[in-house]
């Protein structure tokens, strides 16, 4: 969630994200790959360093997330920034009903 939040308003490089969250660069690339496979983040482009090396920058594809809990069921609606229809995930929490007295 941290990476998605950090890239929601500004595209950021893997190195910048690894520094922000104090995680190894290899772990950051792994997380970016997983988020990309889930279509939650995308490579927005690439930039050049002062010594001419190119690096990629990533941006979250999530527009908004809404959670609703009602009678033991959790619903999560994810509105994607570049998709017309929202994703909806429904999870039955399996919470037993209280016994009546």
Tab-separated table of C-alpha atoms in Angstrom:
chain	number	residue	atom	x	y	z
A	1	UNK	CA	0.000	0.000	0.000
A	2	UNK	CA	2.888	2.363	0.714
A	3	UNK	CA	4.191	2.173	-2.847
A	4	UNK	CA	0.706	2.716	-4.282
A	5	UNK	CA	0.168	5.749	-2.052
A	6	UNK	CA	3.605	7.206	-2.844
A	7	UNK	CA	3.033	6.907	-6.591
A	8	UNK	CA	-0.563	8.137	-6.652
A	9	UNK	CA	0.263	11.815	-7.265
A	10	UNK	CA	3.784	11.628	-8.666
A	11	UNK	CA	5.705	9.062	-10.710
A	12	UNK	CA	8.705	7.750	-8.767
A	13	UNK	CA	11.722	5.574	-9.481
A	14	UNK	CA	12.449	2.268	-7.756
A	15	UNK	CA	15.519	3.809	-6.121
A	16	UNK	CA	13.453	6.695	-4.736
A	17	UNK	CA	10.804	4.297	-3.377
A	18	UNK	CA	13.419	2.008	-1.820
A	19	UNK	CA	14.960	5.007	-0.047
A	20	UNK	CA	11.569	6.354	1.093
A	21	UNK	CA	10.534	3.059	2.689
A	22	UNK	CA	13.981	1.820	3.738
A	23	UNK	CA	13.755	-1.429	1.787
A	24	UNK	CA	16.391	-3.130	-0.378
A	25	UNK	CA	16.311	-2.078	-4.026
A	26	UNK	CA	15.819	-5.709	-5.153
A	27	UNK	CA	12.756	-6.002	-2.889
A	28	UNK	CA	11.386	-2.762	-4.286
A	29	UNK	CA	11.728	-4.025	-7.865
A	30	UNK	CA	9.999	-7.281	-6.854
A	31	UNK	CA	7.091	-5.346	-5.316
A	32	UNK	CA	6.843	-3.119	-8.405
A	33	UNK	CA	6.760	-6.210	-10.640
A	34	UNK	CA	3.993	-7.796	-8.511
A	35	UNK	CA	1.952	-4.575	-8.529
A	36	UNK	CA	2.462	-4.295	-12.289
A	37	UNK	CA	1.282	-7.883	-12.851
A	38	UNK	CA	-1.847	-7.042	-10.820
A	39	UNK	CA	-2.302	-3.946	-13.044
A	40	UNK	CA	-2.214	-1.657	-10.004
A	41	UNK	CA	0.891	0.264	-11.085
A	42	UNK	CA	2.446	1.077	-14.440
A	43	UNK	CA	5.668	2.393	-15.849
A	44	UNK	CA	4.910	5.988	-16.760
A	45	UNK	CA	8.130	6.642	-18.605
A	46	UNK	CA	11.838	6.989	-18.087
A	47	UNK	CA	14.184	9.792	-17.160
A	48	UNK	CA	17.892	10.462	-17.513
A	49	UNK	CA	20.386	10.950	-14.709
A	50	UNK	CA	23.062	13.636	-14.906
A	51	UNK	CA	25.551	11.023	-16.159
A	52	UNK	CA	23.218	9.893	-18.967
A	53	UNK	CA	21.828	6.704	-17.411
A	54	UNK	CA	18.161	6.005	-17.979
A	55	UNK	CA	15.813	4.894	-15.189
A	56	UNK	CA	12.109	4.050	-15.134
A	57	UNK	CA	9.448	5.864	-13.139
A	58	UNK	CA	6.239	4.243	-11.929
A	59	UNK	CA	2.768	5.552	-11.147
A	60	UNK	CA	-0.233	4.037	-9.375
A	61	UNK	CA	-3.250	3.232	-11.576
A	62	UNK	CA	-5.673	3.457	-8.641
A	63	UNK	CA	-8.036	6.408	-8.583
A	64	UNK	CA	-9.852	5.583	-5.331
A	65	UNK	CA	-10.675	2.715	-2.968
A	66	UNK	CA	-13.923	2.362	-1.028
A	67	UNK	CA	-14.417	-0.199	1.763
A	68	UNK	CA	-17.885	-1.070	3.061
A	69	UNK	CA	-18.540	-3.567	5.851
A	70	UNK	CA	-22.146	-4.746	6.197
A	71	UNK	CA	-23.476	-7.784	8.091
A	72	UNK	CA	-20.292	-9.852	7.934
A	73	UNK	CA	-19.430	-8.983	4.341
A	74	UNK	CA	-16.579	-6.704	3.349
A	75	UNK	CA	-16.832	-5.027	-0.055
A	76	UNK	CA	-13.919	-3.228	-1.630
A	77	UNK	CA	-14.481	-1.109	-4.728
A	78	UNK	CA	-11.382	0.002	-6.602
A	79	UNK	CA	-11.830	2.761	-9.169
A	80	UNK	CA	-8.926	2.678	-11.578
A	81	UNK	CA	-7.607	5.934	-12.954
A	82	UNK	CA	-7.658	4.581	-16.541
A	83	UNK	CA	-10.621	2.188	-16.536
A	84	UNK	CA	-14.293	2.942	-17.031
A	85	UNK	CA	-15.718	0.108	-14.895
A	86	UNK	CA	-14.565	-0.233	-11.270
A	87	UNK	CA	-13.263	-3.509	-9.856
A	88	UNK	CA	-15.332	-4.862	-6.995
A	89	UNK	CA	-14.057	-7.444	-4.525
A	90	UNK	CA	-16.470	-9.053	-2.071
A	91	UNK	CA	-15.187	-11.032	0.902
A	92	UNK	CA	-17.458	-12.831	3.344
A	93	UNK	CA	-15.697	-12.404	6.668
A	94	UNK	CA	-17.315	-15.514	8.143
A	95	UNK	CA	-18.199	-13.739	11.356
A	96	UNK	CA	-20.781	-15.777	13.267
A	97	UNK	CA	-23.996	-14.107	14.295
A	98	UNK	CA	-24.283	-13.482	18.041
A	99	UNK	CA	-26.463	-15.871	19.997
A	100	UNK	CA	-29.765	-14.544	21.108
A	101	UNK	CA	-30.449	-14.331	24.833
